[in-house]
Amino acid sequence: MAVIERPPASTSTMLGAAAALSVVGIWATWLISMRYSRGGMLTPLDLSLLRFGIPALVLSPFLRRTGLWPRSAGTLPLVLMIVGAGAPFFQVAAFGLHATPASAAGVLLPGTMPLATALIGMLVLGERPDRLRKIGMLAILAGGLMLLIGTASGAALTWRSYLVMPFGAVLWAVYTHAFRRSGLGAFEAGALICFWSTVINLPLIPLMGSNLLVAPVSEIALQIVPQGLLSGLLATVLYGIGVRMLGATKAAAYTAVTPVAAAIGGAVLLREPVDALTIAATFVTGLGVLLSTGLLSRRRT
């Protein structure tokens, strides 16, 4: 039996860091593309079909290794992975994003995901965060409060922003814990999530309708890259690689950059107004995410 050699620790760290940083850019691009889609013909179901259908085809060879429902991964982890990062997560996020500017969405979705991950670890798995991680959680809450104050000053945020977006973050946090316990590789997990998400989406076409056959080709082509290739395929696989090579704590630390990237992208590409309070909220939340992951605490030991 051939022995697979693991890369040196330094190489694994570099590869994991590159994967995690790539995910940050993809997530910011995805947030912006979702906001841009509001003015087009494609519905959230259409976008979900692109997001999961294309990767399902590309990653289909990996299903031959695992089968459509690998018993070794466990039924509960698989269900939680599909719900947390698949079609259900996408519809929740789309519902919130259509009512949330990209700058605020960066704080309320990927910005609060590490907080949700930490809370699940504490309440369900019995993890005990140190002082720096607790300070980080408070900073994330402070960032959300700053956005709430901005709403009273005329910012375009509603209950959908403050309830639906954090709920999406909880779903992704559930997926993160389930993926860690499934024992699956990044490619295998991505293949299963995309395949079963497509299975969920297809029966919904007669009920919800689809504009994929009538929408302009240019609009579909514009969404294929951020939805199918970047977010659906690369981000799912790269996030898994980052978690496997760095561990969940370090991989999550890199997502601290996402709120800032989303705010800048929304202002530059969509001309969304970004006031001083929103900018401050993105940086406070980003710092909170960095602290809440425990990366700085680990360096101190």
Coordinates of C-alpha atoms in Angstrom, one line a residue:
M1 CA 0.0 0.0 0.0
A2 CA 1.5 3.4 -1.0
V3 CA 2.2 5.9 1.7
I4 CA 1.0 9.4 1.0
E5 CA 3.6 11.9 2.3
R6 CA 2.3 15.0 4.1
P7 CA 3.8 18.3 3.1
P8 CA 6.1 20.0 5.7
A9 CA 4.3 22.1 8.3
S10 CA 5.6 25.3 6.8
T11 CA 4.3 24.3 3.4
S12 CA 0.9 23.4 4.8
T13 CA 0.7 26.7 6.6
M14 CA 1.5 28.7 3.4
L15 CA -0.9 26.7 1.3
G16 CA -3.7 27.0 3.9
A17 CA -3.1 30.7 4.3
A18 CA -3.3 31.2 0.5
A19 CA -6.5 29.2 0.4
A20 CA -8.1 31.1 3.2
L21 CA -7.1 34.5 1.8
S22 CA -8.5 33.5 -1.6
V23 CA -11.8 32.7 0.1
V24 CA -12.0 36.2 1.5
G25 CA -11.7 37.7 -2.0
I26 CA -14.3 35.3 -3.4
W27 CA -16.8 36.0 -0.6
A28 CA -16.5 39.7 -1.1
T29 CA -17.0 39.2 -4.8
W30 CA -20.1 37.0 -4.2
L31 CA -21.7 39.6 -1.9
I32 CA -21.3 42.2 -4.5
S33 CA -22.6 40.0 -7.3
M34 CA -25.7 39.1 -5.2
R35 CA -26.4 42.8 -4.7
Y36 CA -25.9 43.5 -8.4
S37 CA -28.4 40.7 -9.3
R38 CA -31.3 42.6 -7.8
G39 CA -31.8 44.6 -11.0
G40 CA -31.7 41.6 -13.4
M41 CA -34.1 38.8 -14.5
L42 CA -32.3 36.0 -12.6
T43 CA -34.1 34.9 -9.5
P44 CA -32.4 33.5 -6.3
L45 CA -33.4 30.0 -7.5
D46 CA -31.6 30.7 -10.8
L47 CA -28.5 31.9 -9.0
S48 CA -28.6 28.8 -6.8
L49 CA -28.8 26.6 -9.8
L50 CA -25.7 28.2 -11.2
R51 CA -23.9 28.2 -7.9
F52 CA -24.3 24.5 -7.3
G53 CA -25.1 23.0 -10.7
I54 CA -21.8 24.0 -12.3
P55 CA -19.6 22.7 -9.4
A56 CA -21.7 19.5 -9.2
L57 CA -20.7 18.7 -12.8
V58 CA -17.1 19.6 -12.3
L59 CA -16.7 17.7 -9.0
S60 CA -18.8 14.7 -10.1
P61 CA -15.7 12.4 -10.4
F62 CA -15.1 12.7 -6.6
L63 CA -18.6 11.2 -6.0
R64 CA -17.2 8.0 -7.4
R65 CA -14.8 7.8 -4.3
T66 CA -17.4 8.5 -1.7
G67 CA -20.7 7.5 -3.2
L68 CA -23.8 9.7 -3.0
W69 CA -24.2 9.2 0.7
P70 CA -20.9 8.0 2.4
R71 CA -21.7 6.2 5.6
S72 CA -18.3 6.9 7.0
A73 CA -19.1 10.6 7.3
G74 CA -22.2 10.0 9.3
T75 CA -25.8 11.0 8.4
L76 CA -26.1 14.0 10.8
P77 CA -22.8 15.7 9.6
L78 CA -23.8 15.3 6.0
V79 CA -27.3 16.7 6.6
L80 CA -25.8 19.7 8.5
M81 CA -23.2 20.3 5.8
I82 CA -25.8 20.4 3.0
V83 CA -28.1 22.7 5.0
G84 CA -25.3 24.9 6.4
A85 CA -23.4 25.5 3.1
G86 CA -25.8 24.3 0.4
A87 CA -29.1 25.4 -1.2
P88 CA -30.9 26.2 2.1
F89 CA -28.0 28.5 3.2
F90 CA -28.0 30.2 -0.2
Q91 CA -31.7 31.0 -0.1
V92 CA -31.4 32.4 3.4
A93 CA -28.4 34.5 2.4
A94 CA -30.1 35.7 -0.8
F95 CA -33.2 36.8 1.1
G96 CA -31.2 38.9 3.4
L97 CA -28.7 40.2 0.8
H98 CA -31.4 41.7 -1.4
A99 CA -32.2 44.1 1.5
T100 CA -28.7 44.7 2.7
P101 CA -25.9 46.8 1.2
A102 CA -22.7 45.0 0.5
S103 CA -20.8 47.0 3.2
A104 CA -23.3 46.0 5.9
A105 CA -23.6 42.4 4.6
G106 CA -19.9 41.9 5.0
V107 CA -20.3 42.6 8.7
L108 CA -23.5 40.7 9.3
L109 CA -22.8 37.5 7.3
P110 CA -19.1 36.5 7.0
G111 CA -18.2 39.0 9.8
T112 CA -20.4 37.2 12.4
M113 CA -19.7 33.7 11.2
P114 CA -16.7 33.2 13.5
L115 CA -18.8 34.5 16.4
A116 CA -21.5 31.9 15.6
T117 CA -18.8 29.2 15.3
A118 CA -17.3 30.1 18.7
L119 CA -20.8 30.2 20.4
I120 CA -21.6 26.7 19.0
G121 CA -18.3 25.5 20.2
M122 CA -19.0 26.8 23.7
L123 CA -22.6 25.8 24.0
V124 CA -22.6 22.5 22.2
L125 CA -19.0 21.2 22.2
G126 CA -17.9 22.6 25.6
E127 CA -15.1 24.8 24.3
R128 CA -13.7 27.5 26.7
P129 CA -12.5 30.7 25.1
D130 CA -9.9 32.8 26.7
R131 CA -10.0 36.6 27.4
L132 CA -8.9 37.7 24.0
R133 CA -11.5 35.6 22.3
K134 CA -14.2 36.9 24.5
I135 CA -13.1 40.5 23.7
G136 CA -13.3 39.6 20.1
M137 CA -16.9 38.4 20.4
L138 CA -17.8 41.7 22.2
A139 CA -16.1 43.6 19.3
I140 CA -18.2 41.8 16.8
L141 CA -21.4 42.7 18.7
A142 CA -20.1 46.3 18.9
G143 CA -19.8 46.3 15.1
G144 CA -23.4 45.2 14.7
L145 CA -24.5 47.8 17.2
M146 CA -22.7 50.5 15.2
L147 CA -24.7 49.5 12.1
L148 CA -27.9 49.6 14.2
I149 CA -27.1 53.1 15.2
G150 CA -26.5 53.9 11.5
T151 CA -30.0 52.6 10.7
A152 CA -31.5 55.2 13.0
S153 CA -29.5 57.8 11.0
G154 CA -31.0 56.8 7.7
A155 CA -29.0 53.7 6.6
A156 CA -31.0 51.3 4.4
L157 CA -31.1 48.4 6.8
T158 CA -34.2 46.5 7.9
W159 CA -35.1 43.5 10.1
R160 CA -34.0 41.2 7.2
S161 CA -30.5 42.5 7.6
Y162 CA -30.3 42.1 11.4
L163 CA -32.1 38.7 11.7
V164 CA -31.7 36.9 8.4
M165 CA -28.0 37.6 7.7
P166 CA -26.8 36.4 11.2
F167 CA -29.0 33.4 10.8
G168 CA -27.1 32.6 7.6
A169 CA -23.8 33.0 9.5
V170 CA -25.1 30.4 12.0
L171 CA -25.8 28.0 9.2
W172 CA -22.3 28.4 7.8
A173 CA -20.9 27.9 11.3
V174 CA -22.9 24.7 11.7
Y175 CA -21.4 23.5 8.4
T176 CA -17.9 24.3 9.6
H177 CA -18.2 22.1 12.7
A178 CA -20.0 19.4 10.7
F179 CA -17.3 19.4 8.0
R180 CA -14.5 19.0 10.6
R181 CA -16.2 16.0 12.1
S182 CA -17.2 14.3 8.8
G183 CA -13.6 13.2 7.9
L184 CA -14.2 14.2 4.3
G185 CA -11.7 16.0 2.1
A186 CA -12.4 19.4 0.7
F187 CA -13.1 18.1 -2.8
E188 CA -15.3 15.3 -1.6
A189 CA -17.3 17.6 0.7
G190 CA -17.7 20.1 -2.1
A191 CA -19.0 17.5 -4.5
L192 CA -21.6 16.2 -2.0
I193 CA -22.8 19.6 -1.1
C194 CA -23.2 20.8 -4.7
F195 CA -24.8 17.5 -5.9
W196 CA -27.4 17.4 -3.2
S197 CA -28.1 21.1 -3.4
T198 CA -28.8 20.6 -7.1
V199 CA -31.1 17.8 -6.2
I200 CA -33.0 20.1 -3.9
N201 CA -33.1 22.9 -6.4
L202 CA -34.4 21.1 -9.5
P203 CA -37.9 20.1 -8.0
L204 CA -38.4 23.8 -7.0
I205 CA -38.4 25.0 -10.6
P206 CA -42.1 24.2 -11.3
L207 CA -43.0 25.8 -8.0
M208 CA -40.9 28.9 -8.0
G209 CA -40.2 29.3 -11.7
S210 CA -37.0 30.0 -13.5
N211 CA -35.8 32.7 -15.9
L212 CA -32.6 30.9 -17.0
L213 CA -34.1 30.1 -20.4
V214 CA -35.3 33.7 -21.1
A215 CA -32.7 35.9 -19.3
P216 CA -30.1 37.6 -21.5
V217 CA -27.1 35.6 -22.2
S218 CA -24.9 38.4 -21.0
E219 CA -26.6 38.4 -17.6
I220 CA -26.2 34.7 -17.2
A221 CA -22.5 34.8 -18.3
L222 CA -21.9 37.6 -15.8
Q223 CA -23.2 35.4 -12.9
I224 CA -21.6 32.2 -13.9
V225 CA -18.1 33.3 -12.8
P226 CA -18.9 34.7 -9.3
Q227 CA -21.7 32.1 -8.6
G228 CA -20.7 28.8 -10.2
L229 CA -16.9 29.0 -10.6
L230 CA -15.8 31.3 -7.7
S231 CA -18.3 30.9 -4.9
G232 CA -19.8 27.5 -5.6
L233 CA -16.6 25.7 -6.7
L234 CA -13.4 27.5 -5.6
A235 CA -14.6 29.0 -2.3
T236 CA -16.2 25.7 -1.1
V237 CA -13.1 23.7 -1.9
L238 CA -10.6 26.4 -0.7
Y239 CA -12.4 26.9 2.6
G240 CA -12.2 23.1 3.2
I241 CA -8.5 23.1 2.3
G242 CA -7.9 26.1 4.7
V243 CA -9.6 24.3 7.6
R244 CA -7.7 21.0 7.0
M245 CA -4.3 22.6 6.7
L246 CA -4.6 25.4 9.3
G247 CA -7.3 24.2 11.6
A248 CA -10.7 25.9 12.0
T249 CA -9.3 28.6 14.3
K250 CA -6.6 29.9 12.0
A251 CA -8.6 29.5 8.8
A252 CA -11.5 31.5 10.3
A253 CA -9.1 34.3 11.3
Y254 CA -8.5 35.3 7.7
T255 CA -12.2 36.0 7.2
A256 CA -11.6 39.2 9.3
V257 CA -10.7 40.9 6.0
T258 CA -14.1 40.1 4.3
P259 CA -16.2 43.0 5.8
V260 CA -13.6 45.5 4.7
A261 CA -13.2 44.0 1.2
A262 CA -17.0 43.9 0.8
A263 CA -17.4 47.5 1.9
I264 CA -14.7 48.8 -0.5
G265 CA -16.1 46.7 -3.4
G266 CA -19.7 47.8 -2.8
A267 CA -18.5 51.5 -2.8
V268 CA -16.3 51.2 -5.9
L269 CA -18.3 48.8 -8.1
L270 CA -22.0 49.4 -7.0
R271 CA -21.5 53.0 -5.9
E272 CA -23.2 52.2 -2.6
P273 CA -22.9 55.0 0.0
V274 CA -20.4 54.2 2.8
D275 CA -20.4 56.6 5.7
A276 CA -17.8 56.9 8.5
L277 CA -19.9 54.8 10.9
T278 CA -20.1 51.9 8.4
I279 CA -16.4 52.0 7.8
A280 CA -15.7 52.0 11.5
A281 CA -18.1 49.1 12.0
T282 CA -16.3 47.0 9.3
F283 CA -12.9 47.5 11.0
V284 CA -14.2 46.9 14.5
T285 CA -15.9 43.7 13.4
G286 CA -12.8 42.6 11.4
L287 CA -10.7 43.1 14.5
G288 CA -13.3 41.3 16.6
V289 CA -13.2 38.3 14.2
L290 CA -9.4 38.1 14.4
L291 CA -9.5 38.1 18.2
S292 CA -12.4 35.7 18.5
T293 CA -10.7 33.0 16.5
G294 CA -8.0 32.7 19.1
L295 CA -5.1 33.1 16.6
L296 CA -3.5 35.9 18.7
S297 CA -4.0 33.9 21.9
R298 CA -2.2 30.9 20.4
R299 CA 0.8 33.2 19.5
R300 CA 1.1 34.3 23.0
T301 CA 1.5 30.8 24.4

